[in-house]
Every structure is written in C-alpha cells, then in structure tokens.
PDB file of C-alpha atoms in Angstrom:
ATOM      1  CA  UNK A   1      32.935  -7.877 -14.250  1.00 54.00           C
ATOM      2  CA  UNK A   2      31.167  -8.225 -17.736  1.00 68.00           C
ATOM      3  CA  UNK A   3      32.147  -5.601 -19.403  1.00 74.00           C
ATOM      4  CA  UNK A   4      29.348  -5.605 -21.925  1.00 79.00           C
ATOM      5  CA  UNK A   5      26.758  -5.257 -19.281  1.00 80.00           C
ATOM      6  CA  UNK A   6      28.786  -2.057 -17.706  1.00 82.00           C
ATOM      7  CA  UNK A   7      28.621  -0.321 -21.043  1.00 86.00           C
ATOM      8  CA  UNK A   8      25.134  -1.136 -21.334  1.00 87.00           C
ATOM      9  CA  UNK A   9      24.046   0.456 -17.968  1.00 85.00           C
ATOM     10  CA  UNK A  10      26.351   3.525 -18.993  1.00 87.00           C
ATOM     11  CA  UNK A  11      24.334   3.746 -21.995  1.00 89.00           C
ATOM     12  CA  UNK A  12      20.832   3.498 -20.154  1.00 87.00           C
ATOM     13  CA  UNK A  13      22.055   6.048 -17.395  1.00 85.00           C
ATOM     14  CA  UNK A  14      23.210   8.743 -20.120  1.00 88.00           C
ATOM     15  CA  UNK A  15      19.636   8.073 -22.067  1.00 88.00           C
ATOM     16  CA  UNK A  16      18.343   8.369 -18.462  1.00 84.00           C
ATOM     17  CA  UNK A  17      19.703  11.804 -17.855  1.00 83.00           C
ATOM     18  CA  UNK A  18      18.127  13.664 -21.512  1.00 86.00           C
ATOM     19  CA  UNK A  19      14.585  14.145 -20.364  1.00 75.00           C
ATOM     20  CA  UNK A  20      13.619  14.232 -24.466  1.00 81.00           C
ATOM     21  CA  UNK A  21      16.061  11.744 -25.631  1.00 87.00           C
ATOM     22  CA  UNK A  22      19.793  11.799 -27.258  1.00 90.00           C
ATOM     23  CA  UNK A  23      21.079  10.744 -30.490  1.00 93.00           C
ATOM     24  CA  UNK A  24      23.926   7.973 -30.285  1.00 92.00           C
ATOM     25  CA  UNK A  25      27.132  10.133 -30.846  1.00 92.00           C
ATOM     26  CA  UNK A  26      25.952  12.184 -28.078  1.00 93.00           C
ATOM     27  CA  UNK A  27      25.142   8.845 -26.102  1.00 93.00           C
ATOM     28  CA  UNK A  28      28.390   7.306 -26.911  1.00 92.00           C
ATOM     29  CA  UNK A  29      30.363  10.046 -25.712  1.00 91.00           C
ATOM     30  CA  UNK A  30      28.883  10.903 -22.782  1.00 89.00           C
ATOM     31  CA  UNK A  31      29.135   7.050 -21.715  1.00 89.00           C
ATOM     32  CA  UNK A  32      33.031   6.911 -22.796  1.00 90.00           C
ATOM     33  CA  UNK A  33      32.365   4.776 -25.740  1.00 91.00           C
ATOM     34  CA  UNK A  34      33.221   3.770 -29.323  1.00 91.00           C
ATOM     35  CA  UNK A  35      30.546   4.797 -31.417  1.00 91.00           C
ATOM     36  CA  UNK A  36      30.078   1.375 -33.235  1.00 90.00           C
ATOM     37  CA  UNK A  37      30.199  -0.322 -29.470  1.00 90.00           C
ATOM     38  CA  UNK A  38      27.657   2.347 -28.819  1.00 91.00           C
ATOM     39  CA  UNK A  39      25.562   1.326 -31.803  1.00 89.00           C
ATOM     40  CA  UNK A  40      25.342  -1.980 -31.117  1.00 90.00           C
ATOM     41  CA  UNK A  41      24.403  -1.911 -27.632  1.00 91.00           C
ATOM     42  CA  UNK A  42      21.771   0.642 -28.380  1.00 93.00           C
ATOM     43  CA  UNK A  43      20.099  -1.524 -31.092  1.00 90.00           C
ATOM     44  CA  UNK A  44      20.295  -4.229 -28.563  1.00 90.00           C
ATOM     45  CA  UNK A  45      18.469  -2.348 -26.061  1.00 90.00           C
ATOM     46  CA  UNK A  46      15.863  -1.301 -27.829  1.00 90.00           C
ATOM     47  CA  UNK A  47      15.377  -4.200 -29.360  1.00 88.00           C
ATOM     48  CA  UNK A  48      14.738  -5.724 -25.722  1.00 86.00           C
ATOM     49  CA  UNK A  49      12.033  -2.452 -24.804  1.00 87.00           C
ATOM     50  CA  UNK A  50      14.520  -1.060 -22.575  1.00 87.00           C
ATOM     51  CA  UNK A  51      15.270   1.866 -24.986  1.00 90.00           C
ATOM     52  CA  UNK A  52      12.995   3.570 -27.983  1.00 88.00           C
ATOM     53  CA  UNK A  53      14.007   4.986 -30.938  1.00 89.00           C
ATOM     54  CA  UNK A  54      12.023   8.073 -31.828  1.00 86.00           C
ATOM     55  CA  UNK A  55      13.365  10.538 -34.739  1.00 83.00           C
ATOM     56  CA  UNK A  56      16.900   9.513 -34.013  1.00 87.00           C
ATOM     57  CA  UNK A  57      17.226   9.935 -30.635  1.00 92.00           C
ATOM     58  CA  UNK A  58      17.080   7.297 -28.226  1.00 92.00           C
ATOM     59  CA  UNK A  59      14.437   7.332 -24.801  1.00 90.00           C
ATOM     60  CA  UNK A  60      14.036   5.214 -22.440  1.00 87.00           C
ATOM     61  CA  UNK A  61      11.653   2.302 -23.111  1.00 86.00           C
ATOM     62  CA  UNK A  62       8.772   0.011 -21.563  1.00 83.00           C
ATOM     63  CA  UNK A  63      11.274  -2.308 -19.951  1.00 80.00           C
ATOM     64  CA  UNK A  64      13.600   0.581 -18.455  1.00 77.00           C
ATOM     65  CA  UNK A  65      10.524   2.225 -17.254  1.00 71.00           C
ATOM     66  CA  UNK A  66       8.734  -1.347 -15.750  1.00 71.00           C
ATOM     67  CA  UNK A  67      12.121  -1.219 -13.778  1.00 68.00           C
ATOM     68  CA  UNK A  68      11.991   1.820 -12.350  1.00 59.00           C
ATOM     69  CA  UNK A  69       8.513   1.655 -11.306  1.00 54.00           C
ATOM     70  CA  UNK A  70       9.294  -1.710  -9.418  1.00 52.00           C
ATOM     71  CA  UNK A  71      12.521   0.233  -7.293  1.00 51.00           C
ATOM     72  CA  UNK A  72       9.576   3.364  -6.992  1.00 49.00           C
ATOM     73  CA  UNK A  73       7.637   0.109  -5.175  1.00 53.00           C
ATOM     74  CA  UNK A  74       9.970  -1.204  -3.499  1.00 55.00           C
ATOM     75  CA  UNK A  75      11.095   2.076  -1.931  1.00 52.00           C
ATOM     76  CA  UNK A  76       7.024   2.676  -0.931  1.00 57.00           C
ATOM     77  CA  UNK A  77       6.885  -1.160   0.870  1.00 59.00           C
ATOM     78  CA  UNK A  78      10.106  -0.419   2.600  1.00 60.00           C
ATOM     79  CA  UNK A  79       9.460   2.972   4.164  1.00 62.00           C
ATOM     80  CA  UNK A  80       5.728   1.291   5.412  1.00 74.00           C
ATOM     81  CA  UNK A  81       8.187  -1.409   6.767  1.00 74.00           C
ATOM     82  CA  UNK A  82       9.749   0.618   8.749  1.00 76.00           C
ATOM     83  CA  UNK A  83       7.081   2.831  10.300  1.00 77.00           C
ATOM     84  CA  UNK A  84       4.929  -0.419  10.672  1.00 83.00           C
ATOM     85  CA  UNK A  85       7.684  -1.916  12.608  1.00 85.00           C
ATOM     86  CA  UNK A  86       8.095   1.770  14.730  1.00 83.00           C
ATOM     87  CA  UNK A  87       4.406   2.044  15.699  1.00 82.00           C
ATOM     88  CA  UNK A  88       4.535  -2.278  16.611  1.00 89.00           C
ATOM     89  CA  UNK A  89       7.531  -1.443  19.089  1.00 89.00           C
ATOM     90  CA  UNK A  90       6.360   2.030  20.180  1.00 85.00           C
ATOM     91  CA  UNK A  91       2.357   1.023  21.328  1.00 87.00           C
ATOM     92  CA  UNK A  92       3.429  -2.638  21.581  1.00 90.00           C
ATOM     93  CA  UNK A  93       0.891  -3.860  20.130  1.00 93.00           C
ATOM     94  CA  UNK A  94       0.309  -5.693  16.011  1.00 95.00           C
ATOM     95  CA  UNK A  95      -0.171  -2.579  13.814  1.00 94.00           C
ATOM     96  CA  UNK A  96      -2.137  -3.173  10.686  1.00 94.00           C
ATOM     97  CA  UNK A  97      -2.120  -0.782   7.184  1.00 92.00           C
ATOM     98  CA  UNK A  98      -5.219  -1.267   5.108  1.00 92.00           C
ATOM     99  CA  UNK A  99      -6.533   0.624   2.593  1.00 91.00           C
ATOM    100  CA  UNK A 100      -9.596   0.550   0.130  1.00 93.00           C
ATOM    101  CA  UNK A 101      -9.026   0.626  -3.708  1.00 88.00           C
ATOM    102  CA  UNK A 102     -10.903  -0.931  -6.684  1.00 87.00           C
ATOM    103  CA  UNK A 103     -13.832  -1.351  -4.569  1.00 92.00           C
ATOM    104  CA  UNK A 104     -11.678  -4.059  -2.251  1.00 93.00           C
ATOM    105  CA  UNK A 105     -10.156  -3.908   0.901  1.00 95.00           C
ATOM    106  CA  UNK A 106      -6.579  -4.082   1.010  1.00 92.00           C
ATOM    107  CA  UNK A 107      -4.233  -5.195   3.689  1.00 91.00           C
ATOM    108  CA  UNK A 108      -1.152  -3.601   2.672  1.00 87.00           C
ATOM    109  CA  UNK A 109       0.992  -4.833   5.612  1.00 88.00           C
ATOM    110  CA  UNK A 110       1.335  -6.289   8.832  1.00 91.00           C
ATOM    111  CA  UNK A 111       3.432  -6.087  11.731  1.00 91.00           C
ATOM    112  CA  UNK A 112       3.762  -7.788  14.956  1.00 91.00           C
ATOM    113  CA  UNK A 113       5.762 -10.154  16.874  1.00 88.00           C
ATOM    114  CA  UNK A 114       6.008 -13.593  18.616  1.00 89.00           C
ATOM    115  CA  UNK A 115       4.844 -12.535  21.871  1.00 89.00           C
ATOM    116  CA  UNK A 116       2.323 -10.337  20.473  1.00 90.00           C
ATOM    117  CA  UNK A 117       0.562 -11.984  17.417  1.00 94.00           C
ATOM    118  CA  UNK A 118      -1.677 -10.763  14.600  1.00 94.00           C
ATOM    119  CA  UNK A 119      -5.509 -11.722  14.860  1.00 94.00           C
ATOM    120  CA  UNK A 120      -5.316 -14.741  12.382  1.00 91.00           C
ATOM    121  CA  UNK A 121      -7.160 -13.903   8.920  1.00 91.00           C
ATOM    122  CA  UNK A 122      -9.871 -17.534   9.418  1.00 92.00           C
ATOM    123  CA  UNK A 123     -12.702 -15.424   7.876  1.00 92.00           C
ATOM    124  CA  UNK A 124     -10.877 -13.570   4.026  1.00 92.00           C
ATOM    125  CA  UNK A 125     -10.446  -9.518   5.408  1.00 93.00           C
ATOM    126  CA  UNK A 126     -11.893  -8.305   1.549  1.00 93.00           C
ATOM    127  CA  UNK A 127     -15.065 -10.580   2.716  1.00 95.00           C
ATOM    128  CA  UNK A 128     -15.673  -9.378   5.991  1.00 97.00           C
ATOM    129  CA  UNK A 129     -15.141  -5.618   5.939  1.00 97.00           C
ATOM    130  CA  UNK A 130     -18.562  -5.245   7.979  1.00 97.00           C
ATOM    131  CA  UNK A 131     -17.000  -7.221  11.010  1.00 96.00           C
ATOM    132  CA  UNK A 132     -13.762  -5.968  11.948  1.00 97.00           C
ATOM    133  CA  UNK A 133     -12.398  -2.525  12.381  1.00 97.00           C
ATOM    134  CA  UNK A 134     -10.001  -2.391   9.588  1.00 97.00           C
ATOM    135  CA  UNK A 135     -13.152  -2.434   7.273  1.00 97.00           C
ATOM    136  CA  UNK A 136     -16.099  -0.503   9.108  1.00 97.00           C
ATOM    137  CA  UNK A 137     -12.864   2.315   9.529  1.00 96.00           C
ATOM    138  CA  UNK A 138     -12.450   1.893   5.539  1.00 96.00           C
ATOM    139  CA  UNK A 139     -16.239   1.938   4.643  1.00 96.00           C
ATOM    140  CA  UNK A 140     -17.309   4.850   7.322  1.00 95.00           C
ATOM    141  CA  UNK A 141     -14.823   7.043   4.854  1.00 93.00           C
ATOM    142  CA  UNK A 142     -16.956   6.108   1.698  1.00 93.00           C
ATOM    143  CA  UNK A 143     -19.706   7.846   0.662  1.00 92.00           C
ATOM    144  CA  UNK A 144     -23.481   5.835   0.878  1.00 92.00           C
ATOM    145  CA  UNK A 145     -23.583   4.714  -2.372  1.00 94.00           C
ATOM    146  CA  UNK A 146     -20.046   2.991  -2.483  1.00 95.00           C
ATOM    147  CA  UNK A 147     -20.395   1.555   0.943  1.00 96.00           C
ATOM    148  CA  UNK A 148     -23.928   0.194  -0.709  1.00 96.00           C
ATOM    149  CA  UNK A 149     -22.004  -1.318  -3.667  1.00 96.00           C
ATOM    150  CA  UNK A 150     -19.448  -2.778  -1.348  1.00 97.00           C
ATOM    151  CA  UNK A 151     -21.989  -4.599   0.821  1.00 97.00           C
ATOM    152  CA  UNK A 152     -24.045  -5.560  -2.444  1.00 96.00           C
ATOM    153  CA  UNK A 153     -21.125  -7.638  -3.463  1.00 96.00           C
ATOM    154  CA  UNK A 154     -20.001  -8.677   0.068  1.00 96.00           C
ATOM    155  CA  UNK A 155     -23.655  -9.152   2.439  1.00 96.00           C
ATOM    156  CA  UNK A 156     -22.884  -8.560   5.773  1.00 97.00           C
ATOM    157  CA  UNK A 157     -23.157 -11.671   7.595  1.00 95.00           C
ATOM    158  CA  UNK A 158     -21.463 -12.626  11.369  1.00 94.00           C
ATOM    159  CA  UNK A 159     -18.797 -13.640  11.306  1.00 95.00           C
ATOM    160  CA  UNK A 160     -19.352 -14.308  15.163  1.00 96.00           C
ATOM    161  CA  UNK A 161     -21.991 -13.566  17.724  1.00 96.00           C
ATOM    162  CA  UNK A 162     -21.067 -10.547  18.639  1.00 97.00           C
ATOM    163  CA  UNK A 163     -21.215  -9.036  14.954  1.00 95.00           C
ATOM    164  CA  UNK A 164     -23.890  -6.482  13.736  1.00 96.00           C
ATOM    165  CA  UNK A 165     -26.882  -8.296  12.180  1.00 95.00           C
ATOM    166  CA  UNK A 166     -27.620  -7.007   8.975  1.00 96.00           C
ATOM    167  CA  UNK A 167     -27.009  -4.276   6.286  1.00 96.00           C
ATOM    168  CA  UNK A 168     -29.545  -1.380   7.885  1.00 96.00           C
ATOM    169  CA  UNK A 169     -27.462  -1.686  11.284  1.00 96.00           C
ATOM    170  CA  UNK A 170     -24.078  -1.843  10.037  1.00 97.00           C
ATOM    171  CA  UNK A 171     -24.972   1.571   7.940  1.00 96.00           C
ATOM    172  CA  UNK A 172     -26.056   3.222  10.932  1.00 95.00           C
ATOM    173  CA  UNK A 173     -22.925   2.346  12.613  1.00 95.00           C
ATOM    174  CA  UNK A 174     -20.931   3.879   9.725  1.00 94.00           C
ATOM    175  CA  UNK A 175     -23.484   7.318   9.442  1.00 93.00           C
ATOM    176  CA  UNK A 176     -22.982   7.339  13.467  1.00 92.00           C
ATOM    177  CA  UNK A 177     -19.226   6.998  12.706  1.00 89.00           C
ATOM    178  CA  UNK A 178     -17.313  10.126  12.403  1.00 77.00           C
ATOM    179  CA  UNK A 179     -15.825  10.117   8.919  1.00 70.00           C
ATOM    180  CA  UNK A 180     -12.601  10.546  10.387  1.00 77.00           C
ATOM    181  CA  UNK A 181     -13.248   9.055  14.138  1.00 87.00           C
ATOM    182  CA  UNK A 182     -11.318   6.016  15.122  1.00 93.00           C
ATOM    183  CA  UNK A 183     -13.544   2.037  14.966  1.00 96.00           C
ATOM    184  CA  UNK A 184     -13.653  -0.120  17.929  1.00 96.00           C
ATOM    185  CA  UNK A 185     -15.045  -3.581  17.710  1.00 96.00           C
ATOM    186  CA  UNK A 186     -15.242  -6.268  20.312  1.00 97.00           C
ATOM    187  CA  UNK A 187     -15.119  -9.885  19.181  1.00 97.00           C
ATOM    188  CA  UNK A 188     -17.113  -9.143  15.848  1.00 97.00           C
ATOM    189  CA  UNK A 189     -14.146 -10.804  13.553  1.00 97.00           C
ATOM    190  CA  UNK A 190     -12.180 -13.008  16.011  1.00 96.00           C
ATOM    191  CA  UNK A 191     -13.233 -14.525  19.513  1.00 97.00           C
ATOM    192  CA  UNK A 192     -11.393 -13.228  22.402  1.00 97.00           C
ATOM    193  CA  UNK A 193      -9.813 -10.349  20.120  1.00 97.00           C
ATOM    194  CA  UNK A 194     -10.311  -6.833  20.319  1.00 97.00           C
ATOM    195  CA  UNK A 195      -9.392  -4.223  17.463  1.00 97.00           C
ATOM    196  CA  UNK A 196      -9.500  -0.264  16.695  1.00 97.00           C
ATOM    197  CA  UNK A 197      -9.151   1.277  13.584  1.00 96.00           C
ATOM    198  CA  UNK A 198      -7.359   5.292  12.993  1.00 94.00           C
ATOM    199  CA  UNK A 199      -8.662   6.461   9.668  1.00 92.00           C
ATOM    200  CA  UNK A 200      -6.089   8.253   7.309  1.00 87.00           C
ATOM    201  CA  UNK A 201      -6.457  11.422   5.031  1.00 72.00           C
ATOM    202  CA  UNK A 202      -4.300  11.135   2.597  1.00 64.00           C
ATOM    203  CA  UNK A 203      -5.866  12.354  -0.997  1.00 65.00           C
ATOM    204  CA  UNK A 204      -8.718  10.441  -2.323  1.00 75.00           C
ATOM    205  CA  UNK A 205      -7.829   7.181  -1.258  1.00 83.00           C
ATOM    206  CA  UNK A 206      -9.731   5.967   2.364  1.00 90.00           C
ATOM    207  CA  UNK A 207      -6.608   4.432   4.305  1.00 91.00           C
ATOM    208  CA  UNK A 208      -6.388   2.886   7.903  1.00 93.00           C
ATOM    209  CA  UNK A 209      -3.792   2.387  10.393  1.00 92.00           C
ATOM    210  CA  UNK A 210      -5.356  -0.687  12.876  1.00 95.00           C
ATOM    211  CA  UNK A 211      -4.361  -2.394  16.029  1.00 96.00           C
ATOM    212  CA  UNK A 212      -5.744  -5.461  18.272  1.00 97.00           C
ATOM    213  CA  UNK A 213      -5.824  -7.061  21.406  1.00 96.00           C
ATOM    214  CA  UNK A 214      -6.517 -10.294  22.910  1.00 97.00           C
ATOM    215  CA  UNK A 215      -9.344  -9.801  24.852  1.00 97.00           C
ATOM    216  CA  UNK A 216      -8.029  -9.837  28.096  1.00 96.00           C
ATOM    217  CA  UNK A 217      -6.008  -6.685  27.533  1.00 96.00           C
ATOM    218  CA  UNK A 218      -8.860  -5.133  26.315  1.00 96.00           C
ATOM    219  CA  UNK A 219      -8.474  -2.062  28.749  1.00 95.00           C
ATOM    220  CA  UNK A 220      -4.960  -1.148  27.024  1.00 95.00           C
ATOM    221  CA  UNK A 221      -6.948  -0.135  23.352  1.00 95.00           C
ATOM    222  CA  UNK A 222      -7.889   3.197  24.408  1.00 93.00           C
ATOM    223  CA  UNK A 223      -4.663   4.365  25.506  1.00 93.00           C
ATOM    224  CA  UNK A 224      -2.773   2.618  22.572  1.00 92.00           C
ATOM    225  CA  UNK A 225      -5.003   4.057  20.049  1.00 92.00           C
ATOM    226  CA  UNK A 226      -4.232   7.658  21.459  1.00 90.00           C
ATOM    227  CA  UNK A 227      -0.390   6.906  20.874  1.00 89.00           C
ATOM    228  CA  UNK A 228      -1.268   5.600  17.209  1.00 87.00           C
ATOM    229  CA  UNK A 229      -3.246   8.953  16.699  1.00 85.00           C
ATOM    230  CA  UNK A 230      -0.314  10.941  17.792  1.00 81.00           C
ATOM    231  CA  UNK A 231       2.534   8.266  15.904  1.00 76.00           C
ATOM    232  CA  UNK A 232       0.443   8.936  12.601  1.00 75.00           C
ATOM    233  CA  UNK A 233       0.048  12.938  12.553  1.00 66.00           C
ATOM    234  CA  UNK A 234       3.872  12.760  13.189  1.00 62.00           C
ATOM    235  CA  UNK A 235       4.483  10.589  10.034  1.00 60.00           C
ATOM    236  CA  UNK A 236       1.623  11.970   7.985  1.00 55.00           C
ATOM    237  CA  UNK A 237       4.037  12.261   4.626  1.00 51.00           C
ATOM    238  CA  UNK A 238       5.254   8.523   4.773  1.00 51.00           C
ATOM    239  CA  UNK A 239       2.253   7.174   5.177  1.00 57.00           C
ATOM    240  CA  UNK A 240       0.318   9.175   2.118  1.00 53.00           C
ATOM    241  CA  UNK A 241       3.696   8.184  -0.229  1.00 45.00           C
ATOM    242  CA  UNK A 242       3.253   4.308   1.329  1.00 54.00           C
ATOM    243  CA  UNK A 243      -0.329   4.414  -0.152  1.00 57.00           C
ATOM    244  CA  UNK A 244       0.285   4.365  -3.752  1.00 50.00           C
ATOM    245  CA  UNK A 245       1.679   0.883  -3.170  1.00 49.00           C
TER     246      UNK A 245
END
C-alpha cells in the first residue's frame, strides 16, 4: 500500500465528515496524523481542487465534489440497470427508458437480449420523436407550445409508410393522447416492429418506460404493456431517482 495516498484519503474523509469545514490540528488528529504530515498533504490537496481553504478551515473542493457526483451517477445508471434488466426478464420483451430534457429526447438505457433484440436506431431517436412511441409518449406529456418548439426544430417527416403525415396530425394524436395514457405505434419507426410507450410521473421531468415487438408478435403488446404498468407503479421511487441521470 502507498502510504501517502492512505493518509490522504484519511484526510479527505475527516474534511468530509465537518459539514462547515475543520482547521488542520483538528484534521490531523482526527485522521491519526502528525501535524506537519497533515500540513503537507492538506496544501497538496487543495492545491489539486480536492480541498478549499476558507478562513482556516479546510472544505471539501471542486475535485472532491466532481467525484462524488460521478459515484451519485454511477449509483443512478446502476439501479436503472437493474430494474431495466427486471422488467426485460419479467414481460420478456426489450424495455426501453427515455426521457425528455433540454428540449431533446433522451434514451437513457436499453435492455434486451439475443433472442429478443432492440428495434435498431437506422433513423437518430432525438430526430424522429414524431414516429415511434418512445417520442409521441414524451411529447403527449409536454404542453402545446414545447411540443411546437420540438417539431419546429425536428419537422415531422415518415420515417416509413405507415407514419403520420404532417405536423397538424401528429398534434391531434398527442391532444387525443391522454397525458398520462400509454402510445402504441405500428411500423411508424421500423418495418415489421411494433412498440408501446408507459409515460412516467416523476416531478417535472416527462419520462417513458417503452417496449417493442417484431411484428408478428404483435398480439403479445397489450398484455405486456399491462405487466409494465403494474412493474412501474411497484418501482415508482427507483425510477424518479434513475431520472436525474
């Protein structure tokens, strides 16, 4: 072990603990060190963000902070991880997690397997919200004027066929939409796929839990999006901390 590096992390787990900062003595002791040793790495720290010297006592810095944020993340991706992977086993179908920030669609994650692949992304998702379910579920939970400034920057155009026409019908599919009713869509993003989108309620952010279907199993999306229904009021709380991804 290097034993310079242990002291360090000591040092940044006593700081860590004094919600308004320490001075060094009090650092030094309460991390079982020398106070010159305790100077030193202190300095050091601070000199690399990771500690901040304010009125002689010591908080934690940028860098510390950066750090922490990053495990807060990685905590968020894993516990989506995990209920993605529940929901993909449970309906047996690929589970999608979308949600709409920044005036973009965002596909957060998604899970599925070998024998039951994800619709391929040949047309970009942030482009195409008007033609699959993840998006029309994402836009029906805006409000007129952003789903208006959406499709001002992204025109709807088919993507296939079987895709609504223009702007005036795809905004009477969303008004028709329940703001918190699940999206079906037939072959509007993908030939010979089927999807369904479950809308989320989780603060101010519009959120969507999706599934699809090759065409040919198209009779197993109602029942599977019941399950999802039920799988998400279960696991409500995971899914709101997830979002903040």
């Amino acid at each position: 072990m290097i034993g310079s590096v242990q002291r360090a992390m000591r040092l940044l787990e006593a700081v860590g603990s004094h919600e308004r900062g320490a001075p060094a003595k009090r650092l030094a002791r309460e991390a079982g060190l020398a106070l010159p040793t305790a100077y030193h790495l202190l300095r050091t720290l601070a000199h690399e963000g990771y500690l901040r010297r304010e009125h002689g006592l010591f908080v934690l810095g940028e860098a510390a902070e950066r750090l922490g944020s990053s495990g807060v993340r990685q905590t968020r991706r894993s516990v989506i991880s995990e209920d993605m992977a529940h929901w993909r086993d449970a309906v047996g179908v690929p589970v999608y997690f979308a949600v709409y920030r920044g005036g973009e669609v965002e596909v957060l994650a998604v899970s599925d397997t070998p024998g039951n692949p994800a619709v391929e992304e040949w047309a970009d998702f942030r482009e195409t919200a008007h033609a699959h379910a993840i998006g029309q579920c994402l836009l029906s939970q805006l409000d007129e004027e952003a789903q208006r400034d959406h499709l001002s920057r992204y025109p709807v155009a088919p993507t296939t066929a079987y895709g609504v026409p223009d702007e005036q019908a795809l905004l009477r599919r969303l008004a028709d939409t329940g703001r918190m009713q699940p999206v079906v869509e037939f072959q509007e993003y993908a030939l010979g796929s089927v999807c369904a989108a479950v809308p989320i309620t989780a603060g101010a952010t519009a959120a969507t839990m999706a599934i699809s279907l090759p065409l040919h199993q198209a009779d197993r999306l109602t029942p599977a999006v019941r399950e999802l229904q039920h799988g998400i009021g279960q696991r409500l709380g995971s899914l709101a901390f997830s979002i903040s991804i």
